[in-house]
Amino acid sequence: LCDGDDQHFSAANMVFGPFGSVRGRDFIAVQSLDGKLRVFEQESAAFSRQLNHVLLPGPMAYLRKQDAMLVCNSQFQVDCYKYSLLAASTSRTGASGLLATDWTFTVGEQVLDLCTARLSQGVAASQVDIFILAERSLYCLNERGVVRTHV
């Protein structure tokens, strides 16, 4: 693939969705082998960001209700990045030099898969579950990164 600066990169995984809460259009977010996230809006590259503590690509998902990206990092954590903050930041932010996350959940082991669905009983129709499949565990979180169930 080629980004907006005509730099070639190897795609590892991708998600799509109406990033930025746009209607009627889906954009694509591609994570490269070096862990960098590149967003494409229609036919053109919008921006790229080096995510916190991501040395190798891992599972990622798009959380539509929060308009946020869920990304697994190399510290066995799942980070939630608001799309608006990713799009607005021109470089690393904060005193630590890291991009701002909405929340971070420590899994403590390698994450194998990450997805969103609505499966828990008793949740509102507008709520979704975040499922994290790790090597020895399965977590179900709410949209704020709070554990609903752990097996």
PDB file of C-alpha atoms in Angstrom:
ATOM      1  CA  LEU A   1       0.000   0.000   0.000  1.00  0.00           C
ATOM      2  CA  CYS A   2       0.985   3.642  -0.368  1.00  0.00           C
ATOM      3  CA  ASP A   3       0.178   6.478   2.044  1.00  0.00           C
ATOM      4  CA  GLY A   4      -0.336  10.176   1.241  1.00  0.00           C
ATOM      5  CA  ASP A   5       3.419  10.861   1.112  1.00  0.00           C
ATOM      6  CA  ASP A   6       3.912   8.143  -1.530  1.00  0.00           C
ATOM      7  CA  GLN A   7       5.591   5.977   1.093  1.00  0.00           C
ATOM      8  CA  HIS A   8       4.967   2.268   0.683  1.00  0.00           C
ATOM      9  CA  PHE A   9       4.102   0.171   3.721  1.00  0.00           C
ATOM     10  CA  SER A  10       3.026  -3.377   4.503  1.00  0.00           C
ATOM     11  CA  ALA A  11      -0.498  -3.634   5.893  1.00  0.00           C
ATOM     12  CA  ALA A  12      -1.026  -5.966   8.837  1.00  0.00           C
ATOM     13  CA  ASN A  13      -4.712  -5.416   9.654  1.00  0.00           C
ATOM     14  CA  MET A  14      -7.496  -2.932   9.117  1.00  0.00           C
ATOM     15  CA  VAL A  15     -10.903  -1.769  10.249  1.00  0.00           C
ATOM     16  CA  PHE A  16     -13.511   0.380   8.567  1.00  0.00           C
ATOM     17  CA  GLY A  17     -16.350   2.556   9.733  1.00  0.00           C
ATOM     18  CA  PRO A  18     -17.865   6.020   9.708  1.00  0.00           C
ATOM     19  CA  PHE A  19     -14.888   7.571  11.531  1.00  0.00           C
ATOM     20  CA  GLY A  20     -15.624  11.073  12.766  1.00  0.00           C
ATOM     21  CA  SER A  21     -19.340  10.174  12.865  1.00  0.00           C
ATOM     22  CA  VAL A  22     -19.793  10.934   9.166  1.00  0.00           C
ATOM     23  CA  ARG A  23     -22.958   9.658   7.537  1.00  0.00           C
ATOM     24  CA  GLY A  24     -23.145   7.631   4.376  1.00  0.00           C
ATOM     25  CA  ARG A  25     -19.395   6.978   4.045  1.00  0.00           C
ATOM     26  CA  ASP A  26     -16.965   4.521   5.572  1.00  0.00           C
ATOM     27  CA  PHE A  27     -13.272   5.209   6.012  1.00  0.00           C
ATOM     28  CA  ILE A  28     -10.474   2.686   6.447  1.00  0.00           C
ATOM     29  CA  ALA A  29      -7.833   2.530   9.188  1.00  0.00           C
ATOM     30  CA  VAL A  30      -4.810   0.370   8.351  1.00  0.00           C
ATOM     31  CA  GLN A  31      -2.183  -0.740  10.834  1.00  0.00           C
ATOM     32  CA  SER A  32       1.189  -1.445   9.262  1.00  0.00           C
ATOM     33  CA  LEU A  33       3.814  -3.964  10.335  1.00  0.00           C
ATOM     34  CA  ASP A  34       5.630  -1.268  12.328  1.00  0.00           C
ATOM     35  CA  GLY A  35       2.435  -0.588  14.313  1.00  0.00           C
ATOM     36  CA  LYS A  36       1.677   2.794  12.734  1.00  0.00           C
ATOM     37  CA  LEU A  37      -1.998   3.585  12.133  1.00  0.00           C
ATOM     38  CA  ARG A  38      -2.905   5.183   8.796  1.00  0.00           C
ATOM     39  CA  VAL A  39      -6.392   6.474   8.037  1.00  0.00           C
ATOM     40  CA  PHE A  40      -7.773   6.740   4.520  1.00  0.00           C
ATOM     41  CA  GLU A  41     -10.856   8.844   3.797  1.00  0.00           C
ATOM     42  CA  GLN A  42     -12.315   7.710   0.516  1.00  0.00           C
ATOM     43  CA  GLU A  43      -9.435   7.616  -2.019  1.00  0.00           C
ATOM     44  CA  SER A  44      -6.935   9.755  -0.123  1.00  0.00           C
ATOM     45  CA  ALA A  45      -4.739   9.340   2.936  1.00  0.00           C
ATOM     46  CA  ALA A  46      -5.975  11.486   5.831  1.00  0.00           C
ATOM     47  CA  PHE A  47      -3.249  11.029   8.471  1.00  0.00           C
ATOM     48  CA  SER A  48      -0.937   8.561  10.170  1.00  0.00           C
ATOM     49  CA  ARG A  49      -0.048   8.195  13.842  1.00  0.00           C
ATOM     50  CA  GLN A  50       2.485   6.126  15.731  1.00  0.00           C
ATOM     51  CA  LEU A  51       0.412   4.692  18.565  1.00  0.00           C
ATOM     52  CA  ASN A  52       1.575   4.336  22.158  1.00  0.00           C
ATOM     53  CA  HIS A  53       3.710   1.294  22.936  1.00  0.00           C
ATOM     54  CA  VAL A  54       2.915  -0.446  19.637  1.00  0.00           C
ATOM     55  CA  LEU A  55       6.004  -2.206  18.301  1.00  0.00           C
ATOM     56  CA  LEU A  56       4.182  -4.890  16.332  1.00  0.00           C
ATOM     57  CA  PRO A  57       0.636  -4.866  14.999  1.00  0.00           C
ATOM     58  CA  GLY A  58      -2.087  -6.521  17.002  1.00  0.00           C
ATOM     59  CA  PRO A  59      -5.839  -6.898  16.899  1.00  0.00           C
ATOM     60  CA  MET A  60      -7.890  -3.734  16.579  1.00  0.00           C
ATOM     61  CA  ALA A  61     -11.552  -2.776  16.316  1.00  0.00           C
ATOM     62  CA  TYR A  62     -13.748   0.257  15.787  1.00  0.00           C
ATOM     63  CA  LEU A  63     -16.225   1.226  18.491  1.00  0.00           C
ATOM     64  CA  ARG A  64     -18.942   3.055  16.558  1.00  0.00           C
ATOM     65  CA  LYS A  65     -20.898   4.487  19.502  1.00  0.00           C
ATOM     66  CA  GLN A  66     -17.775   6.065  21.019  1.00  0.00           C
ATOM     67  CA  ASP A  67     -16.252   6.872  17.597  1.00  0.00           C
ATOM     68  CA  ALA A  68     -13.050   5.300  18.880  1.00  0.00           C
ATOM     69  CA  MET A  69     -10.331   2.865  17.835  1.00  0.00           C
ATOM     70  CA  LEU A  70      -9.486  -0.069  20.063  1.00  0.00           C
ATOM     71  CA  VAL A  71      -5.867  -1.133  19.609  1.00  0.00           C
ATOM     72  CA  CYS A  72      -3.792  -3.782  21.360  1.00  0.00           C
ATOM     73  CA  ASN A  73      -0.303  -2.639  22.280  1.00  0.00           C
ATOM     74  CA  SER A  74       2.972  -4.407  23.043  1.00  0.00           C
ATOM     75  CA  GLN A  75       2.480  -4.037  26.801  1.00  0.00           C
ATOM     76  CA  PHE A  76      -0.452  -6.503  26.778  1.00  0.00           C
ATOM     77  CA  GLN A  77      -2.983  -3.670  27.029  1.00  0.00           C
ATOM     78  CA  VAL A  78      -5.964  -2.488  24.998  1.00  0.00           C
ATOM     79  CA  ASP A  79      -5.989   1.264  24.346  1.00  0.00           C
ATOM     80  CA  CYS A  80      -9.071   3.221  23.334  1.00  0.00           C
ATOM     81  CA  TYR A  81      -8.323   6.267  21.150  1.00  0.00           C
ATOM     82  CA  LYS A  82     -11.060   8.750  20.291  1.00  0.00           C
ATOM     83  CA  TYR A  83     -10.999   9.319  16.551  1.00  0.00           C
ATOM     84  CA  SER A  84     -11.357  13.078  16.993  1.00  0.00           C
ATOM     85  CA  LEU A  85      -8.192  13.187  19.132  1.00  0.00           C
ATOM     86  CA  LEU A  86      -6.254  11.024  16.673  1.00  0.00           C
ATOM     87  CA  ALA A  87      -7.304  13.212  13.749  1.00  0.00           C
ATOM     88  CA  ALA A  88      -6.577  16.491  15.555  1.00  0.00           C
ATOM     89  CA  SER A  89      -3.180  15.625  17.010  1.00  0.00           C
ATOM     90  CA  THR A  90      -0.277  16.622  14.811  1.00  0.00           C
ATOM     91  CA  SER A  91       2.308  14.893  16.947  1.00  0.00           C
ATOM     92  CA  ARG A  92       2.606  13.234  20.314  1.00  0.00           C
ATOM     93  CA  THR A  93       0.838  15.080  23.080  1.00  0.00           C
ATOM     94  CA  GLY A  94       0.956  15.331  26.844  1.00  0.00           C
ATOM     95  CA  ALA A  95       3.860  15.623  29.233  1.00  0.00           C
ATOM     96  CA  SER A  96       4.838  11.996  28.641  1.00  0.00           C
ATOM     97  CA  GLY A  97       5.005  12.473  24.857  1.00  0.00           C
ATOM     98  CA  LEU A  98       2.245   9.908  24.288  1.00  0.00           C
ATOM     99  CA  LEU A  99      -1.031  10.213  22.418  1.00  0.00           C
ATOM    100  CA  ALA A 100      -4.008  10.726  24.708  1.00  0.00           C
ATOM    101  CA  THR A 101      -6.133   7.623  25.265  1.00  0.00           C
ATOM    102  CA  ASP A 102      -9.737   7.604  26.425  1.00  0.00           C
ATOM    103  CA  TRP A 103      -9.017   4.525  28.546  1.00  0.00           C
ATOM    104  CA  THR A 104      -6.545   1.654  28.816  1.00  0.00           C
ATOM    105  CA  PHE A 105      -7.288  -1.886  29.981  1.00  0.00           C
ATOM    106  CA  THR A 106      -4.427  -4.154  31.060  1.00  0.00           C
ATOM    107  CA  VAL A 107      -4.964  -7.711  29.845  1.00  0.00           C
ATOM    108  CA  GLY A 108      -1.649  -9.062  31.102  1.00  0.00           C
ATOM    109  CA  GLU A 109      -1.210 -11.576  28.297  1.00  0.00           C
ATOM    110  CA  GLN A 110      -1.110 -11.685  24.510  1.00  0.00           C
ATOM    111  CA  VAL A 111      -4.401 -10.596  22.913  1.00  0.00           C
ATOM    112  CA  LEU A 112      -5.482 -12.935  20.114  1.00  0.00           C
ATOM    113  CA  ASP A 113      -8.652 -11.170  18.970  1.00  0.00           C
ATOM    114  CA  LEU A 114     -10.746  -8.125  19.740  1.00  0.00           C
ATOM    115  CA  CYS A 115     -14.334  -7.473  18.659  1.00  0.00           C
ATOM    116  CA  THR A 116     -17.467  -5.565  19.535  1.00  0.00           C
ATOM    117  CA  ALA A 117     -20.966  -7.035  19.739  1.00  0.00           C
ATOM    118  CA  ARG A 118     -24.132  -6.802  21.810  1.00  0.00           C
ATOM    119  CA  LEU A 119     -24.465 -10.039  23.773  1.00  0.00           C
ATOM    120  CA  SER A 120     -24.807  -9.194  27.491  1.00  0.00           C
ATOM    121  CA  GLN A 121     -28.254  -9.461  29.009  1.00  0.00           C
ATOM    122  CA  GLY A 122     -29.741  -6.387  30.593  1.00  0.00           C
ATOM    123  CA  VAL A 123     -27.824  -3.764  28.609  1.00  0.00           C
ATOM    124  CA  ALA A 124     -29.562  -0.977  26.735  1.00  0.00           C
ATOM    125  CA  ALA A 125     -30.070  -1.290  22.996  1.00  0.00           C
ATOM    126  CA  SER A 126     -27.539   1.491  22.424  1.00  0.00           C
ATOM    127  CA  GLN A 127     -24.785  -0.263  24.399  1.00  0.00           C
ATOM    128  CA  VAL A 128     -22.254  -2.786  23.096  1.00  0.00           C
ATOM    129  CA  ASP A 129     -19.827  -5.250  24.609  1.00  0.00           C
ATOM    130  CA  ILE A 130     -16.123  -5.326  23.869  1.00  0.00           C
ATOM    131  CA  PHE A 131     -14.726  -8.854  23.765  1.00  0.00           C
ATOM    132  CA  ILE A 132     -11.025  -9.500  24.282  1.00  0.00           C
ATOM    133  CA  LEU A 133      -9.809 -13.020  23.583  1.00  0.00           C
ATOM    134  CA  ALA A 134      -6.402 -13.607  25.159  1.00  0.00           C
ATOM    135  CA  GLU A 135      -4.258 -16.732  25.374  1.00  0.00           C
ATOM    136  CA  ARG A 136      -5.855 -17.942  28.619  1.00  0.00           C
ATOM    137  CA  SER A 137      -8.726 -15.524  29.228  1.00  0.00           C
ATOM    138  CA  LEU A 138     -11.842 -14.024  27.724  1.00  0.00           C
ATOM    139  CA  TYR A 139     -12.906 -10.554  28.852  1.00  0.00           C
ATOM    140  CA  CYS A 140     -16.136  -8.708  28.228  1.00  0.00           C
ATOM    141  CA  LEU A 141     -15.889  -4.936  28.800  1.00  0.00           C
ATOM    142  CA  ASN A 142     -18.356  -2.088  28.530  1.00  0.00           C
ATOM    143  CA  GLU A 143     -17.692   0.953  26.327  1.00  0.00           C
ATOM    144  CA  ARG A 144     -15.737   2.649  29.128  1.00  0.00           C
ATOM    145  CA  GLY A 145     -13.287  -0.237  29.571  1.00  0.00           C
ATOM    146  CA  VAL A 146     -14.879  -1.625  32.743  1.00  0.00           C
ATOM    147  CA  VAL A 147     -15.011  -5.420  33.059  1.00  0.00           C
ATOM    148  CA  ARG A 148     -18.478  -6.957  32.767  1.00  0.00           C
ATOM    149  CA  THR A 149     -17.319 -10.589  32.688  1.00  0.00           C
ATOM    150  CA  HIS A 150     -14.023 -12.437  32.858  1.00  0.00           C
ATOM    151  CA  VAL A 151     -13.539 -16.134  32.179  1.00  0.00           C
TER     152      VAL A 151
END
